[in-house]
Tab-separated table of C-alpha atoms in Angstrom:
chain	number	residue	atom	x	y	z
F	1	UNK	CA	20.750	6.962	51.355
F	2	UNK	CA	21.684	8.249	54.933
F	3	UNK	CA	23.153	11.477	55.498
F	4	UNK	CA	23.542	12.755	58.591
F	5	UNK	CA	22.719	16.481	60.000
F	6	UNK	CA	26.230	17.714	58.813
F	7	UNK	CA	26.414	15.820	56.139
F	8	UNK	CA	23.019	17.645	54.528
F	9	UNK	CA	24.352	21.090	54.770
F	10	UNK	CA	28.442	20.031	53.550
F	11	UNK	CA	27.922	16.689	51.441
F	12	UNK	CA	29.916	14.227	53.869
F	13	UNK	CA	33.258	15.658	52.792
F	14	UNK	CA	35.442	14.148	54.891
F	15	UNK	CA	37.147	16.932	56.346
F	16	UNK	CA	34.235	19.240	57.079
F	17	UNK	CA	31.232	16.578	57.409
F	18	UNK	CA	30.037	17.023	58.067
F	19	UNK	CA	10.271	29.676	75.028
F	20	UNK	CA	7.583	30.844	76.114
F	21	UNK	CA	8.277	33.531	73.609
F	22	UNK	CA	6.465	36.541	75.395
F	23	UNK	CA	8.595	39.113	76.872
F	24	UNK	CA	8.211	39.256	80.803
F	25	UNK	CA	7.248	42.543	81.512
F	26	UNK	CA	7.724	44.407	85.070
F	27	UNK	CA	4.437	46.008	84.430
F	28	UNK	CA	1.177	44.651	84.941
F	29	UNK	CA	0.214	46.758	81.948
F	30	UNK	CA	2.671	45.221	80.188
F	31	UNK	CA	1.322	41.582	80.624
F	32	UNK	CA	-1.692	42.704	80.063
F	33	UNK	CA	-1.485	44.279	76.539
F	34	UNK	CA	1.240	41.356	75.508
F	35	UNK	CA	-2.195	38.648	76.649
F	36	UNK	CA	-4.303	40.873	74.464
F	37	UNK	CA	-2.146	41.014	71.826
F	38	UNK	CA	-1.699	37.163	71.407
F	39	UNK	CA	-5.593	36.637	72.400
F	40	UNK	CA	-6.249	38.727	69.154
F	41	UNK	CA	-4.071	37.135	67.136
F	42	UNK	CA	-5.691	33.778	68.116
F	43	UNK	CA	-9.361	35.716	67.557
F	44	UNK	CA	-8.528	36.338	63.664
F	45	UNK	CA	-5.819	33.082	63.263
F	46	UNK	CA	-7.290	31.474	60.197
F	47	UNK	CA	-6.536	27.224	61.082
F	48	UNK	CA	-3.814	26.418	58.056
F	49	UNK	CA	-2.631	22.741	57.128
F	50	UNK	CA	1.039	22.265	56.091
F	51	UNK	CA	2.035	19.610	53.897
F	52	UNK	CA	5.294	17.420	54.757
F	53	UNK	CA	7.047	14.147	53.026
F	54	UNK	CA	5.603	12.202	56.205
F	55	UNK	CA	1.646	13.555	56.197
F	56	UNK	CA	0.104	16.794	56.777
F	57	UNK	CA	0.169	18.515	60.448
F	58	UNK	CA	-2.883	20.868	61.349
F	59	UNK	CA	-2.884	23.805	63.444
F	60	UNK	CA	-5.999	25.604	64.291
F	61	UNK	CA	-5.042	28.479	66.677
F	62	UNK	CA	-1.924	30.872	66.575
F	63	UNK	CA	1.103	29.161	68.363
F	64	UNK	CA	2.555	31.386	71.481
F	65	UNK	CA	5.309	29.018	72.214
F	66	UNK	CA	7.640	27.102	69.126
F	67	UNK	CA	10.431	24.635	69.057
F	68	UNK	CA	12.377	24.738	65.901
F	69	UNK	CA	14.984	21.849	64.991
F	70	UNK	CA	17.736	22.430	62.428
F	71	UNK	CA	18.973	24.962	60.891
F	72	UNK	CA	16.883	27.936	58.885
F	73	UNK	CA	14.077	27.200	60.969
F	74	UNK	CA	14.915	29.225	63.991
F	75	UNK	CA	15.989	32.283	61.893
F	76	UNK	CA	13.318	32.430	59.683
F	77	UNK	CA	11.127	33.042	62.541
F	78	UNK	CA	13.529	35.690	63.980
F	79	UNK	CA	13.101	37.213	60.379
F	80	UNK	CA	9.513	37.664	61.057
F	81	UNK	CA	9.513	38.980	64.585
F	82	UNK	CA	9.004	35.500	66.529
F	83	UNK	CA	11.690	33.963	69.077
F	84	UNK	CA	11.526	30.611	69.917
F	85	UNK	CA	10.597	29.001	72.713
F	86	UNK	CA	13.495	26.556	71.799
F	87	UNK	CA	15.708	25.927	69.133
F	88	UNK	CA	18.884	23.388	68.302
F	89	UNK	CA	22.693	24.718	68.445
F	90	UNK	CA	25.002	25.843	65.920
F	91	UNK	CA	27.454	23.085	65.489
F	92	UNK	CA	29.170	24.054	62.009
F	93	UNK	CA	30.444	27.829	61.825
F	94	UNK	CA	29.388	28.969	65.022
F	95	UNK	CA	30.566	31.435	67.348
F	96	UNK	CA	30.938	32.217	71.203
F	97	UNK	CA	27.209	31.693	71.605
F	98	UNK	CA	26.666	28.148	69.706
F	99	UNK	CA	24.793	30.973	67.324
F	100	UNK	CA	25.736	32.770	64.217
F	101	UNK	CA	26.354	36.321	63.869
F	102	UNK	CA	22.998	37.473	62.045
F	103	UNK	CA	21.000	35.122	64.572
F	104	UNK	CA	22.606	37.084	67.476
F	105	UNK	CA	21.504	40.143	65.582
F	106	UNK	CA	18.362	39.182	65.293
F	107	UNK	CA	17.693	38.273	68.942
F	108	UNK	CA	19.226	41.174	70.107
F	109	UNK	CA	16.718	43.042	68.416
F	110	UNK	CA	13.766	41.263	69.671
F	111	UNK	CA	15.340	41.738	73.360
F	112	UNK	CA	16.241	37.398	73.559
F	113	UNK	CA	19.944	37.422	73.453
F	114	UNK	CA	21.459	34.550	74.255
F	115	UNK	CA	22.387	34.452	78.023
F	116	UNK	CA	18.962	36.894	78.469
F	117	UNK	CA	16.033	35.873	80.667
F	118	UNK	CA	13.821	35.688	77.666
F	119	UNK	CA	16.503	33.884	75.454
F	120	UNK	CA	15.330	30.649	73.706
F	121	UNK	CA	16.307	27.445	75.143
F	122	UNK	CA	19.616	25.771	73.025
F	123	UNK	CA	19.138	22.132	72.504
F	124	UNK	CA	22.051	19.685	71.659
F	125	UNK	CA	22.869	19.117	67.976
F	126	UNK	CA	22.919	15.293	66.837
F	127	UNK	CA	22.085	12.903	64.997
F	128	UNK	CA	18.418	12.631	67.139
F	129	UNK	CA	16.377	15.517	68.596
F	130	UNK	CA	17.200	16.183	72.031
F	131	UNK	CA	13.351	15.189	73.124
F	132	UNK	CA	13.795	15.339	76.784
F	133	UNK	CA	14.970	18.887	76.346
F	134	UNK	CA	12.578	19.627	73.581
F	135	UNK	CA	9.194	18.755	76.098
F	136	UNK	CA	10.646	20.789	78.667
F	137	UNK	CA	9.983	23.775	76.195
F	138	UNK	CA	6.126	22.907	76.030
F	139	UNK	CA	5.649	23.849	72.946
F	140	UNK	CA	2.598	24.820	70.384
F	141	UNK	CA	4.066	23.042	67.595
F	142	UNK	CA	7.735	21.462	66.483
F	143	UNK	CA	9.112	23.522	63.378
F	144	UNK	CA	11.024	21.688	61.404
F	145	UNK	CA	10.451	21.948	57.789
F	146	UNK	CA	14.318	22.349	56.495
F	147	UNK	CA	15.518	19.275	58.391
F	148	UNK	CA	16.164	15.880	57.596
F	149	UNK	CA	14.194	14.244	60.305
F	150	UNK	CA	13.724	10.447	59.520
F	151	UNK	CA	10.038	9.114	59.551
F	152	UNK	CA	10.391	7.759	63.219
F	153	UNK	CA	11.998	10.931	64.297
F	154	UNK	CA	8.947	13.017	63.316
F	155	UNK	CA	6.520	10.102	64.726
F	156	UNK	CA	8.440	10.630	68.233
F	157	UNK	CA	8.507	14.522	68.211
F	158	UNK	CA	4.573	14.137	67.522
F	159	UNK	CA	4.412	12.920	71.008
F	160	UNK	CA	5.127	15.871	72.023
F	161	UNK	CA	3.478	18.583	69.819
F	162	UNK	CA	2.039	18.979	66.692
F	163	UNK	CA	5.312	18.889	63.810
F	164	UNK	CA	5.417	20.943	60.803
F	165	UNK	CA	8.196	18.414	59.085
F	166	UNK	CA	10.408	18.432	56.259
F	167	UNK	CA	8.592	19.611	53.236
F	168	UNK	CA	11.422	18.283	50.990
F	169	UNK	CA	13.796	15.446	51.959
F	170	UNK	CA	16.985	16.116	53.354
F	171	UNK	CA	17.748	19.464	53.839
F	172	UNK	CA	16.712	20.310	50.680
F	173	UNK	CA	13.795	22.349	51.375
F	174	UNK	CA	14.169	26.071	50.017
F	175	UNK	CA	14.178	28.988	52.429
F	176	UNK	CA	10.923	30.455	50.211
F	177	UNK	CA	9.163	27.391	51.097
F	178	UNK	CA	10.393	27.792	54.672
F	179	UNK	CA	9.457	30.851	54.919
F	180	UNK	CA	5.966	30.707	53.396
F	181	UNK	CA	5.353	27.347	55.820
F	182	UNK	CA	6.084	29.803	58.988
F	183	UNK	CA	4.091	32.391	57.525
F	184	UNK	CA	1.332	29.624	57.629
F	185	UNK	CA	2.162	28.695	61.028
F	186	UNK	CA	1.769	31.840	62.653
F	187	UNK	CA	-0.658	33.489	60.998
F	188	UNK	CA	1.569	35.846	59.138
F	189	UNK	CA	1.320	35.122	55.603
F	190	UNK	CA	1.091	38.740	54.363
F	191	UNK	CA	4.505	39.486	56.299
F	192	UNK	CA	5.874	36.188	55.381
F	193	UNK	CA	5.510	36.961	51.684
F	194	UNK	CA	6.678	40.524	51.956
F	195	UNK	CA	9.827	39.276	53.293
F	196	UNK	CA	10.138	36.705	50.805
F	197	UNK	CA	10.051	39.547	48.108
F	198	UNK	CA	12.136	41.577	49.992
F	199	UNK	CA	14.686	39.189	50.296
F	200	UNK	CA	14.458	37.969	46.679
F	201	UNK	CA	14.695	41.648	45.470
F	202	UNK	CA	17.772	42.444	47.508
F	203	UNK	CA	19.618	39.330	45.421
F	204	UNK	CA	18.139	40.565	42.109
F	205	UNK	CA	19.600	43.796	43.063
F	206	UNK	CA	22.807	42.821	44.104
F	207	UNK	CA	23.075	41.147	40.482
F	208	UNK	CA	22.376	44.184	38.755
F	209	UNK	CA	24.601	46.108	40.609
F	210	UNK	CA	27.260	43.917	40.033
F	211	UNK	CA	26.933	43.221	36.089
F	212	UNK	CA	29.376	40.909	35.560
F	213	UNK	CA	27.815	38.111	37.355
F	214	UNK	CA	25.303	38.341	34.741
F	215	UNK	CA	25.211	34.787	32.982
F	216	UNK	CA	28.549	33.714	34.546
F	217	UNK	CA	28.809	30.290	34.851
F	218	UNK	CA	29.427	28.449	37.548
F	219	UNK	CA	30.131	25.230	39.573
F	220	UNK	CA	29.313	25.116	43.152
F	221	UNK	CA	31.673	22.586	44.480
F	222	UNK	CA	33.496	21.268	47.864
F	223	UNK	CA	37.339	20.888	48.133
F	224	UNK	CA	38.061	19.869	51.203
F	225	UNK	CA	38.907	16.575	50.595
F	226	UNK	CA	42.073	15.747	48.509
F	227	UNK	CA	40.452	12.460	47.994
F	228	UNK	CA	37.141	13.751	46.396
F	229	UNK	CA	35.224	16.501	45.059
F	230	UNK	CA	31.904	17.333	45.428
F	231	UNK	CA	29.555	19.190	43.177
F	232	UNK	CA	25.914	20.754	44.187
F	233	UNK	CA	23.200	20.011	42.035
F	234	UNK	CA	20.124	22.413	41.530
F	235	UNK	CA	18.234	20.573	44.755
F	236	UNK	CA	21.054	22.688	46.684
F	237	UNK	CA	21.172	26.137	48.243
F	238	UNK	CA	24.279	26.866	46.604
F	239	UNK	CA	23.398	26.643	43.244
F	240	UNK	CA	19.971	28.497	44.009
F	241	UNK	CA	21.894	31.517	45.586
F	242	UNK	CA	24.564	32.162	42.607
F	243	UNK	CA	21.167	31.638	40.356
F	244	UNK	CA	19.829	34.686	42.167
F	245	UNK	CA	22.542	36.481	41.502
F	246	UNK	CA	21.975	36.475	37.641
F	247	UNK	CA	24.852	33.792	37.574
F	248	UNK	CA	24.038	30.820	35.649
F	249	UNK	CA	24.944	27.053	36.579
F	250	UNK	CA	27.375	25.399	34.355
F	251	UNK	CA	25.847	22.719	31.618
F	252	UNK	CA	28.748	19.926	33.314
F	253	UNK	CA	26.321	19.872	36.078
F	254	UNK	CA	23.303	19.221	35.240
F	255	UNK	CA	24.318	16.395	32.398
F	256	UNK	CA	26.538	14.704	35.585
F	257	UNK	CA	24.020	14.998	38.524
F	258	UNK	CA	22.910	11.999	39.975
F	259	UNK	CA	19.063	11.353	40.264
F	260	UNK	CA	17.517	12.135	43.636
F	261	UNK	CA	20.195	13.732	45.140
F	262	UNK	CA	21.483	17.412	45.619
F	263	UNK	CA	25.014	16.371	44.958
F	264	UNK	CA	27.835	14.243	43.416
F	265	UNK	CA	31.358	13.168	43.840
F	266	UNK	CA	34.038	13.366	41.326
F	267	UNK	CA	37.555	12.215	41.360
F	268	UNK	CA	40.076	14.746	41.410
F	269	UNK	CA	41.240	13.316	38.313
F	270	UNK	CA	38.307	14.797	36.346
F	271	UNK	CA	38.039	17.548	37.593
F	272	UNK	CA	39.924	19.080	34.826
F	273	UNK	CA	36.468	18.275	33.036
F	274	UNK	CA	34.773	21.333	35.474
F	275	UNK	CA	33.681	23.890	31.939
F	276	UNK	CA	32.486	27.263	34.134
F	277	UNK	CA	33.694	30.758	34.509
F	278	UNK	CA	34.168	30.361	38.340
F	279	UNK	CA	33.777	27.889	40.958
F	280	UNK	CA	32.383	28.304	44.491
F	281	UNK	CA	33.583	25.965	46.649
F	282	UNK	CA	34.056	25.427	50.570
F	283	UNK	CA	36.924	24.455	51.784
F	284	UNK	CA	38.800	23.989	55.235
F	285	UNK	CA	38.113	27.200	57.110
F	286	UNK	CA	40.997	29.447	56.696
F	287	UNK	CA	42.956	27.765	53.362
F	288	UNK	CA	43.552	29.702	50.482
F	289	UNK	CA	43.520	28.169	46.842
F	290	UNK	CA	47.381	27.348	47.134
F	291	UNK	CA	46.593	25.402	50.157
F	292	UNK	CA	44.156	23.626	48.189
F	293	UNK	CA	46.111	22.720	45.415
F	294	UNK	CA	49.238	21.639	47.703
F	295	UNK	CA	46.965	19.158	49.421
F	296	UNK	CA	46.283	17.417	45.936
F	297	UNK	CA	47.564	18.917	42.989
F	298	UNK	CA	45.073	17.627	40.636
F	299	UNK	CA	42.927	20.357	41.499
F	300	UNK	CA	45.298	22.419	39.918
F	301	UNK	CA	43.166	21.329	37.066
F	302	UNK	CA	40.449	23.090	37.588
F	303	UNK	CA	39.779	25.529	34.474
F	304	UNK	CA	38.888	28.200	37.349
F	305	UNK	CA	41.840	27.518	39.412
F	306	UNK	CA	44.159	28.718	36.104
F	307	UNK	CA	41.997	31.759	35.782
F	308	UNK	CA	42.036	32.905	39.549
F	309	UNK	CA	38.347	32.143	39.208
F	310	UNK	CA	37.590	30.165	42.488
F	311	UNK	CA	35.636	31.885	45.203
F	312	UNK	CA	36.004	30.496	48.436
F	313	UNK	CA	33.630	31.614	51.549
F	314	UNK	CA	36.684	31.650	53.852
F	315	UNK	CA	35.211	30.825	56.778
F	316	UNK	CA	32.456	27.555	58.387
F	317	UNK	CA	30.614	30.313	59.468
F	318	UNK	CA	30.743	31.652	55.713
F	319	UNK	CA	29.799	28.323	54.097
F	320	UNK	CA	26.770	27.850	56.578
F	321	UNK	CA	25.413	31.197	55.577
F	322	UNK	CA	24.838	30.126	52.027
F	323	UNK	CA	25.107	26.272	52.316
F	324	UNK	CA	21.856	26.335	54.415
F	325	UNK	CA	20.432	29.743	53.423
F	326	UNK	CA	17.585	31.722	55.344
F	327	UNK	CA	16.239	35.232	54.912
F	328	UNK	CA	18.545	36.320	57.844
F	329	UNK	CA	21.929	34.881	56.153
F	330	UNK	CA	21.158	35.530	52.646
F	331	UNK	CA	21.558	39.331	53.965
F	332	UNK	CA	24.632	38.742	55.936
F	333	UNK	CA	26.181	36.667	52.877
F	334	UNK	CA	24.703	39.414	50.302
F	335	UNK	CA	27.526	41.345	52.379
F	336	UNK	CA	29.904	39.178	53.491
F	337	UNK	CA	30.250	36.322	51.095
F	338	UNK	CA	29.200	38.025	47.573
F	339	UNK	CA	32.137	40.142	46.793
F	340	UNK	CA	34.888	36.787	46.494
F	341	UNK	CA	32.364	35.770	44.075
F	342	UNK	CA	32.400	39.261	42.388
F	343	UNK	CA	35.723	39.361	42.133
F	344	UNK	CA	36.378	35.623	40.799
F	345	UNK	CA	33.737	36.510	38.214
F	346	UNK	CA	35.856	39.665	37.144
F	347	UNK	CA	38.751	37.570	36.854
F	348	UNK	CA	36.684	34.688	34.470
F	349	UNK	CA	35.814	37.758	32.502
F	350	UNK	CA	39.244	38.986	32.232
F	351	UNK	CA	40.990	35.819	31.397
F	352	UNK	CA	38.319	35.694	28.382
């Protein structure tokens, strides 16, 4: 099946389908200690190999300078202190800066905003790499493991660096696995797995402080279209967030998913059949639930709908942070995107 770069993160819904890293210092000093920090990180860099679906990719020194391609990629090595040398644009739910707001955070941090001398280098967003652009980075190695670079595609990047690929097919790798994979890359695997419980404990947290979302079903849909719905299956970010959360992923799901996929369509004239508390589903930026169910009234169906029980992100830039989760927006959503869902789950619970 083909699915395109927009079409991994929102399911092909038709309305919505879709470096040199060092910091140039003034100082000679400056240079100096930043060469003898990265010459003793090479010193104790153990050499790691990282499995993909296309083969197995090698590295045997500490990489100063990486090109990521996708999304997650590039902010999970913000999350651990690294800035690309390169890395694609946002093209779903971005802002001013072809960024999102937590990336911009993160840069500013490391002194690489966007527009800075020591910003990374923003490639085009399609449905190839931008190589030409890519090479001109010179890059260590091509990180790319939450992607869903075709065979060729990661044959053709190889050209140009070593490529940690997808790890699981089409978009479907998990931001742990992501995360671990960079730790591997860079030699931070201690850091990589602190984060990865730090992360993991803010969501368990976030659960426990908010006990009603404890066992609440749930369907994670899209309703953009009035001609279809979509539902996310378990190989999905959605579902794996709300999971997090304590929430629990309606049985309709599961016994409907279709094999090798992380999600299905449904006619709108079954979705009365959707039996969960709530429902999380995108939607056209900006529309309320009304809006929804005037563009196709069937979705007035919904069991959720009745009970005030849909949470929508309300914004692309909303979706993206959960749709195609990394440590950086699973913090940002944690704050920005978890109370609708709180407060669709209190209204489930109330219309028990």
């Amino acid at each position: 099946m083909k699915i395109s770069r927009r079409a991994g993160i929102f399911a092909a819904s038709t309305a919505i389908l879709a470096l040199s890293l060092t910091a140039c210092g003034s100082a000679s000093n400056s240079a100096d200690s930043s060469a003898d920090t990265s010459s003793k990180a090479s010193e104790e860099f153990t050499p790691v190999t990282i499995k993909n679906i296309y083969g197995e990719t090698t590295i045997d020194k500490a990489p100063e300078r990486v090109a990521t391609i996708s999304w997650v990629n590039a902010d999970t090595l913000l999350a651990l202190d690294t800035v690309p040398v390169g890395m694609d644009t946002d093209a779903y739910g971005q802002n001013a800066n072809n960024s999102t707001t937590w990336k911009d955070e993160a840069l500013a941090k490391l002194d690489a905003s966007i527009g800075s001398d020591n910003a990374p280098v923003q490639f085009a967003t399609g449905d190839d790499p931008d190589y030409t652009a890519i090479a001109k980075t010179k890059p260590d190695v091509i990180f790319a493991p939450y992607s869903g670079l075709k065979e060729e595609q990661y044959k053709k990047l190889q050209e140009i660096a070593p490529v940690v690929g997808p790890i699981k097919a089409n978009y479907t790798t998990s931001w742990e696995e992501v995360t671990e994979a960079a730790g591997q890359m860079l030699g931070k695997e201690d850091e990589a797995d602190a984060l990865i419980e730090k992360i993991e404990g803010e969501m368990a947290q976030v659960g426990e402080d908010n006990a009603v979302l404890k066992d609440t079903t749930f369907i994670a849909a899209d309703l953009s279209s009035p001609d279809t719905a979509y539902v996310y299956s378990e190989g999905d970010t959605r579902p794996r967030f709300l999971s997090a959360l304590g929430m629990k992923q309606a049985d309709y799901v599961q016994k409907n998913a279709t094999k090798d996929t992380f999600f299905y369509t449904v006619s709108p004239e079954k979705v009365n059949e959707w039996d969960s508390d709530i429902v999380f589903a995108s939607a056209i930026a900006g529309n309320t639930v009304e809006d929804i169910v005037k563009g196709q009234p069937l979705y007035g169906q919904i069991p959720a709908v009745k009970n005030d029980a849909v949470a929508l992100p309300g914004t692309d830039e909303a979706t993206l942070s959960i749709s195609a989760a990394s440590p950086l927006s699973i913090e940002w959503a944690l704050k920005n995107v978890v109370p609708n869902i709180v407060k669709a789950a209190d209204n489930a619970a109330a219309a028990k």
